[in-house]
Coordinates of C-alpha atoms in Angstrom, one line a residue:
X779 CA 9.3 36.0 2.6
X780 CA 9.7 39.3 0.8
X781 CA 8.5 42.6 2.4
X782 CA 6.1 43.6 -0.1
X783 CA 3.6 40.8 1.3
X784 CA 3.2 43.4 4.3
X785 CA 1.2 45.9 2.5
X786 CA -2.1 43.0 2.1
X787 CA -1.1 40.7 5.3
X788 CA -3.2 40.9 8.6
X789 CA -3.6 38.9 11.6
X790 CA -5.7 36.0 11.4
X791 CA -7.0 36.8 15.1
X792 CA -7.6 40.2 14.9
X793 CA -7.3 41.6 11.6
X794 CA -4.4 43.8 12.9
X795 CA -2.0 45.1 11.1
X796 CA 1.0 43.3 10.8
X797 CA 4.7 43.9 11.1
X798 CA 8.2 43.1 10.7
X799 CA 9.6 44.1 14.4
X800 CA 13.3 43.7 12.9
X801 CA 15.1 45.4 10.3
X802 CA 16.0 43.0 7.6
X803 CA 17.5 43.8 4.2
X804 CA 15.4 43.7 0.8
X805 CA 16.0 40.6 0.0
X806 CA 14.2 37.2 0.9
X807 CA 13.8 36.6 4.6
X808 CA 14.4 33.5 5.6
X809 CA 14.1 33.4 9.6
X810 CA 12.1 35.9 11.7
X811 CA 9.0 36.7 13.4
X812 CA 5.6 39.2 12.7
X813 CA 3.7 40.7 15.5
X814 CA 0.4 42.4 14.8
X815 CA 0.1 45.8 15.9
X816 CA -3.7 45.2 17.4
X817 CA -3.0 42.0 19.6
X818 CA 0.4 41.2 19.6
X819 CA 0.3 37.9 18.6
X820 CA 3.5 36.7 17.4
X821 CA 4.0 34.5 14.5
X822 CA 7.5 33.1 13.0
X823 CA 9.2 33.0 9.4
X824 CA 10.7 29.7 8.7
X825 CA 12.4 28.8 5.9
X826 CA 11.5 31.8 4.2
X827 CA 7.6 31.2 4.7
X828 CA 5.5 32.9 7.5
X829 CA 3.4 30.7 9.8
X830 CA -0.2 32.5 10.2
X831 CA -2.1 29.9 11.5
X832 CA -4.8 29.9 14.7
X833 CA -7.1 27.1 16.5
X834 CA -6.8 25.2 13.1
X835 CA -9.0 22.0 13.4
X836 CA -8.8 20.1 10.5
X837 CA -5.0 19.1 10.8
X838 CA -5.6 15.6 9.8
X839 CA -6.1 16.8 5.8
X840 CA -3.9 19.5 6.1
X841 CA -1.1 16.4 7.4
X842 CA -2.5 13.8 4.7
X843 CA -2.7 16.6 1.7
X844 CA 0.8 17.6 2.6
X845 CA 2.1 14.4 2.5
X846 CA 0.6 14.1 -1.1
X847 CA 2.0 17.1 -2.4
X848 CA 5.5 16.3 -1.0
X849 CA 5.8 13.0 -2.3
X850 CA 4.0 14.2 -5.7
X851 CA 5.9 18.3 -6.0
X852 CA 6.8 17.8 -10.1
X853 CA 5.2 21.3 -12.3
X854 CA 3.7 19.5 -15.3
X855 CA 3.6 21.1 -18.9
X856 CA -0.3 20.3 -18.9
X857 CA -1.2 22.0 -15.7
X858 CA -1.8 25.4 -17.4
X859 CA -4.1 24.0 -19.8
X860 CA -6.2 22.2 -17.1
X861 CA -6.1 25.5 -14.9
X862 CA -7.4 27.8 -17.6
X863 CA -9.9 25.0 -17.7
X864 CA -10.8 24.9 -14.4
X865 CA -11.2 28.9 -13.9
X866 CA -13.0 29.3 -17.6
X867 CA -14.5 31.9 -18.8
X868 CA -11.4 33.6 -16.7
X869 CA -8.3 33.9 -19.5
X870 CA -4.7 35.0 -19.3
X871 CA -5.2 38.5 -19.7
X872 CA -7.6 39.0 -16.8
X873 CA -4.6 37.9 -14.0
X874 CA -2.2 41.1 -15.6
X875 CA -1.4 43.5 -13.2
X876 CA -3.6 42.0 -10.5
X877 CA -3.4 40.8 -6.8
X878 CA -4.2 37.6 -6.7
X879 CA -4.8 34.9 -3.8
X880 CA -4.3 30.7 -4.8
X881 CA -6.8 29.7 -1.8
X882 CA -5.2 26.3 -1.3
X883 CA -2.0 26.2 -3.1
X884 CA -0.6 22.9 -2.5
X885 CA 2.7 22.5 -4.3
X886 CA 2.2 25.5 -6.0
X887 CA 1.5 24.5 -9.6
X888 CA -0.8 27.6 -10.1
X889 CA 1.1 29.9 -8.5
X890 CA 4.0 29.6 -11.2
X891 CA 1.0 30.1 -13.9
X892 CA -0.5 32.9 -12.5
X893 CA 2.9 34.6 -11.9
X894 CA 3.5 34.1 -15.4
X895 CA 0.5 36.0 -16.8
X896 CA 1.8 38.4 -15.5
X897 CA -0.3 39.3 -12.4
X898 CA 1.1 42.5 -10.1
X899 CA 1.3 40.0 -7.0
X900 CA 0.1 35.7 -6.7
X901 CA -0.2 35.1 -2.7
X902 CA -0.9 31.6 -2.4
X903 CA -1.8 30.3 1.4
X904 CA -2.1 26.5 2.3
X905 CA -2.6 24.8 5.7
X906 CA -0.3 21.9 4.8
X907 CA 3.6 21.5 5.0
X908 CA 3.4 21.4 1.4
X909 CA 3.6 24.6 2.1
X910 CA 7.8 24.2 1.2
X911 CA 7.2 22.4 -1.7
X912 CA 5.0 25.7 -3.0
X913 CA 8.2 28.0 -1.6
X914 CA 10.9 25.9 -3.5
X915 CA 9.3 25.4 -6.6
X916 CA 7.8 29.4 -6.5
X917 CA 11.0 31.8 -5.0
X918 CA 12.6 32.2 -8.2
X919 CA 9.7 34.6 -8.8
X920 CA 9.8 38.3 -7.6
X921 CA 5.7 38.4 -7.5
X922 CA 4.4 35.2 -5.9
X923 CA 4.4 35.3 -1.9
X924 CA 3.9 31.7 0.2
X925 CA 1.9 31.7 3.2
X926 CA 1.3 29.2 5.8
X927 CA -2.3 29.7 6.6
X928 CA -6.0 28.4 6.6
X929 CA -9.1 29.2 5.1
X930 CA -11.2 29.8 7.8
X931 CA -8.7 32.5 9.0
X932 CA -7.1 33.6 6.1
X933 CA -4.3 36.7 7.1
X934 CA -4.8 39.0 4.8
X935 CA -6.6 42.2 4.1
X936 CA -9.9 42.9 2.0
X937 CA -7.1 43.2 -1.0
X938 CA -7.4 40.6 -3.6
X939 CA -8.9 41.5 -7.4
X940 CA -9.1 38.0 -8.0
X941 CA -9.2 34.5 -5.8
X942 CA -9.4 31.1 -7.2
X943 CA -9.5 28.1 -4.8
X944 CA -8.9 24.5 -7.2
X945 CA -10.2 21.3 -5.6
X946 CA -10.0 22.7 -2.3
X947 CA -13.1 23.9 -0.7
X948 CA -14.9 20.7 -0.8
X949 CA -12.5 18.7 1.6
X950 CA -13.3 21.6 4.5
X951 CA -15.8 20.6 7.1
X952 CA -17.7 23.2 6.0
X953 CA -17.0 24.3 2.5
X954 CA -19.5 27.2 2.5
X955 CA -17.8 29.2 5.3
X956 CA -14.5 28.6 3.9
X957 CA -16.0 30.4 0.7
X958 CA -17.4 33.2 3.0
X959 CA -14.3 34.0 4.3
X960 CA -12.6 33.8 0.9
X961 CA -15.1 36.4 -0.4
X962 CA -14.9 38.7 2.3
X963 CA -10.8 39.2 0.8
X964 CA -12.5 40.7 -2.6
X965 CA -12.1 44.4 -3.7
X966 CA -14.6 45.9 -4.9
X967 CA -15.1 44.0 -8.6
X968 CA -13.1 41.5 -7.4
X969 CA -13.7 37.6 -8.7
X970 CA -13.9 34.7 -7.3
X971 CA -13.7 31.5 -8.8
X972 CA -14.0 27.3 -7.8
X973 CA -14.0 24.1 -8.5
X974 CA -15.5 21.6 -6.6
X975 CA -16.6 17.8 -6.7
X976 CA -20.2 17.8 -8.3
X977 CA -23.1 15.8 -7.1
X978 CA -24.3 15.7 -10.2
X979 CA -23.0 12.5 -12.5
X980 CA -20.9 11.3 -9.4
X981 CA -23.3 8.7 -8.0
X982 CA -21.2 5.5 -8.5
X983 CA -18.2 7.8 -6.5
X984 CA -20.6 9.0 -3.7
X985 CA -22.2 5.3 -3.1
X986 CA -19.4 3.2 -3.9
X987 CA -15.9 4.6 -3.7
X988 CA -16.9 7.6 -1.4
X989 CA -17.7 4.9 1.5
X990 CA -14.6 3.2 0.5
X991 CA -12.4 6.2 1.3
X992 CA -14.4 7.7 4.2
X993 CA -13.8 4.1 6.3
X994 CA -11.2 2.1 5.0
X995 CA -8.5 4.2 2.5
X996 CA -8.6 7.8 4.3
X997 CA -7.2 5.9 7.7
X998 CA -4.2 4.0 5.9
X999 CA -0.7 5.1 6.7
X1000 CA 0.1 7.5 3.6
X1001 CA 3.2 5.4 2.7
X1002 CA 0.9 2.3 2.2
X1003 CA -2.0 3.4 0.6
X1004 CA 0.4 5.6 -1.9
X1005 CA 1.7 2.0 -2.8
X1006 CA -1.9 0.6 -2.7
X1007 CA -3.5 3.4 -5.2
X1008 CA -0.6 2.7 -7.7
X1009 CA -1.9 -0.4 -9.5
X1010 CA -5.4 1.1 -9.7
X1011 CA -3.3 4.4 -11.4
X1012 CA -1.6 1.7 -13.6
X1013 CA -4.8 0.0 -14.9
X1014 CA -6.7 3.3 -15.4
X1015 CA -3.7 5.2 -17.3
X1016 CA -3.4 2.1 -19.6
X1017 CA -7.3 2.4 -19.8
X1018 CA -7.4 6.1 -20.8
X1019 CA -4.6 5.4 -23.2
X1020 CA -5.5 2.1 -25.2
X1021 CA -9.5 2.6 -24.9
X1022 CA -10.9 5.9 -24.0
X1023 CA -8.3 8.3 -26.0
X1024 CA -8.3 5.9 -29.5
X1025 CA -12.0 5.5 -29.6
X1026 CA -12.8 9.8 -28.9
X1027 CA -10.2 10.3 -31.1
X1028 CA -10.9 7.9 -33.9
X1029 CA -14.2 6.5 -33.4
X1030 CA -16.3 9.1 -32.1
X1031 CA -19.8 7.3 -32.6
X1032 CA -18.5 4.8 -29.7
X1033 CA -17.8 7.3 -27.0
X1034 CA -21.5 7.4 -26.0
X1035 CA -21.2 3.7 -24.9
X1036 CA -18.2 4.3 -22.7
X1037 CA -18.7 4.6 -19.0
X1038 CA -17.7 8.3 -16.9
X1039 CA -16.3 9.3 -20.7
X1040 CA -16.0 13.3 -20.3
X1041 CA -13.6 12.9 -17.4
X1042 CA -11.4 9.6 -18.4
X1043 CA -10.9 11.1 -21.8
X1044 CA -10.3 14.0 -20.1
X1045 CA -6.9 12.6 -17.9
X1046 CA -6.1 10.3 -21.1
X1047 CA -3.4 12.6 -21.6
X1048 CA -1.9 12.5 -18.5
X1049 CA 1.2 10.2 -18.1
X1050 CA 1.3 7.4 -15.2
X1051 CA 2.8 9.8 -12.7
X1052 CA 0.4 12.1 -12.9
X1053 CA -2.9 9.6 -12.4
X1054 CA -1.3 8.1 -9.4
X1055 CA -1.2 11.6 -8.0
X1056 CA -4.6 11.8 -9.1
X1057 CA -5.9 8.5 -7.4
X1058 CA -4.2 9.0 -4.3
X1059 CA -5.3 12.4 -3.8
X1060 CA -8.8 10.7 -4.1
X1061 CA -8.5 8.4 -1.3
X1062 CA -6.6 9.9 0.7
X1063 CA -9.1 12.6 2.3
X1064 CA -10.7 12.4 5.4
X1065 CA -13.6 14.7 4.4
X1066 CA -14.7 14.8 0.8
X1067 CA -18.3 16.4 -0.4
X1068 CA -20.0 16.0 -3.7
X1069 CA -21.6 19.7 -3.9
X1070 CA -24.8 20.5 -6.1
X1071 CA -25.3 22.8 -8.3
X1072 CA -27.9 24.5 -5.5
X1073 CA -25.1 24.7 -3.0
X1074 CA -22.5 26.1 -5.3
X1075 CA -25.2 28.9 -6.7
X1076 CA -26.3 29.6 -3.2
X1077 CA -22.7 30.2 -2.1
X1078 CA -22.2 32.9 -4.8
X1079 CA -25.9 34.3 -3.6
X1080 CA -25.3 34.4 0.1
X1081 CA -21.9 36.3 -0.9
X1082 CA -23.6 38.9 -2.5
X1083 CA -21.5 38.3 -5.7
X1084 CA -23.5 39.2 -9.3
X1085 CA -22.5 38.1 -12.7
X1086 CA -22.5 34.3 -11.3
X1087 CA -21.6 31.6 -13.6
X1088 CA -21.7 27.9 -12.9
X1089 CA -20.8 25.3 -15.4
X1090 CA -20.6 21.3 -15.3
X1091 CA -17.3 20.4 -16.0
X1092 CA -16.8 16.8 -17.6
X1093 CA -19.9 15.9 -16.2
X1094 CA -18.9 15.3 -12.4
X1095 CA -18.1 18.7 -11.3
X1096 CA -18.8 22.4 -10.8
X1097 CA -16.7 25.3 -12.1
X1098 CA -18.0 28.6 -10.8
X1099 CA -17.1 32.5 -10.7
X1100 CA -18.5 35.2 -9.4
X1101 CA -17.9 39.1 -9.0
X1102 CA -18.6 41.3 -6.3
X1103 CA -20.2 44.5 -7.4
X1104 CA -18.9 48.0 -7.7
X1105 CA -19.2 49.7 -3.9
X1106 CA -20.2 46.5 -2.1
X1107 CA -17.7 46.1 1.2
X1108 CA -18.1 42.7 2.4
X1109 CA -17.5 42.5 6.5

């Protein structure tokens, strides 16, 4: 931990301030505690990451989602074109010189990206040991800050200028309070922005596979259905690669004929590795909605946040921003 995440962090019971009750040099802090000032909760450092959590329920993703990201912690060279994808119209330039919050960071892919477009400070919180994986592939970088830390009860202060949460918010129990309490972190002008599953173009998922996952693949021991979701990886990478990338590529008039197109061609760049992360990270959930356009627009609404933009991406999900407006304090 380094001490210039004290100036945005608060308690996650209380909203208290927060402090470092021993001196510690400038450098990284490895082992410690924080006490808040209001309730005097105390909360450790391990490792270099402070632990902020409280009355978290939903362990059983956070355990299953860690796993993932632990067995899975490689930085691809295409995750910064699929991030700028995910956040568009949001470029480069808007992250400079800006405080910015990775709701959900997993193993910290976006954190690195961020950090390198050169944003003033990247705090990424995640509920999930993975949590290490974010640290060791992130603390090289004198701007990006690793939190331990939940949705629901985010520790921080109203302090972020921008807040993106990736595939994330739809495997919470309830998705639209984890996106209240997200928003309620803005500035004033501050932007939001998510991805989540759509409703929208994913009927075969949400009749077929979703019931598959839901009773049978979300309950396997992660070791065994990691070994179970590889051959399905295998056949679809070899199917993105021989089929779906050739015929968008070369024979365009044919794409219309092929089945879930905008997303397979989509991943047909994505080498085997990447795809089994991908198929595992489908089935391994315990809770997984398919949002509609309705829900995602009324979540922006019920925030309060103007200049909303949703957009079907690849034709099975929502990408969404949103700003909150000049002099608006959300509670």
């Amino acid at each position: 931990m380094k001490k210039a995440l004290l100036d945005i962090l608060a308690c996650p019971v209380c909203h208290g301030e927060i402090q470092l009750p021993e001196p510690h040099s400038d450098g990284e802090i490895l082992e410690g505690k924080l006490v808040c000032v209001g309730c005097g909760k105390k909360f450790p450092i391990r490792e270099g990451i402070p632990q902020l959590m409280v009355n978290f329920k939903e362990a059983s993703t956070a355990e299953r989602f860690g796993y993932e990201w632990k067995n899975f912690p490689e930085l691809s060279p295409v995750y910064e074109m699929q991030f700028l994808d995910w956040i568009r119209p949001i470029s480069k330039s808007f992250f400079r010189e800006k405080v910015i919050l990775d709701a959900g960071c997993g193993k910290g892919r976006h954190l690195r990206i961020a950090s390198r477009f050169g944003a003033k400070m990247v705090v990424g919180i995640d509920a999930s040991e993975a949590v290490g994986v974010a640290y060791a592939n992130t603390k090289d970088l004198p701007n990006v800050h690793v939190i331990q830390g939940d949705i629901y009860h985010p520790p921080l202060r109203r302090s972020c200028d921008y807040i993106y949460s990736i595939g994330v918010l739809h495997h919470l129990s309830q998705p639209d309070q984890g996106f209240e309490r997200l928003s309620s972190l803005l500035k004033p002008r501050g932007t939001i922005s998510v991805w989540v599953y759509g409703k929208e173009g994913n009927g075969w998922i949400i009749y077929l596979v979703n019931p598959l996952r839901k009773f049978i693949t979300s309950k396997m021991p992660l070791p065994v259905l990691e070994r179970f979701s590889y051959p399905i990886a295998l056949f679809l990478h070899l199917l993105c690669k021989f089929i779906y990338r050739p015929l968008n590529l070369h024979l365009k008039p044919l794409r219309r004929f092929l089945f879930y197109n905008d997303y397979l061609f989509y991943i047909s760049n994505f080498n085997l590795r990447e795809i089994h992360s991908i198929v595992f990270d489908h089935l391994l959930a315990p809770v997984a909605f398919y949002l509609s356009k309705d829900e995602v627009v009324k979540w922006f609404e019920n925030a309060g946040l103007v200049d909303v933009h949703v957009e079907w991406h690849n034709r099975n999900s929502w990408r969404a921003n949103g700003r909150l407006a000049q002099g608006v304090t959300r509670s």
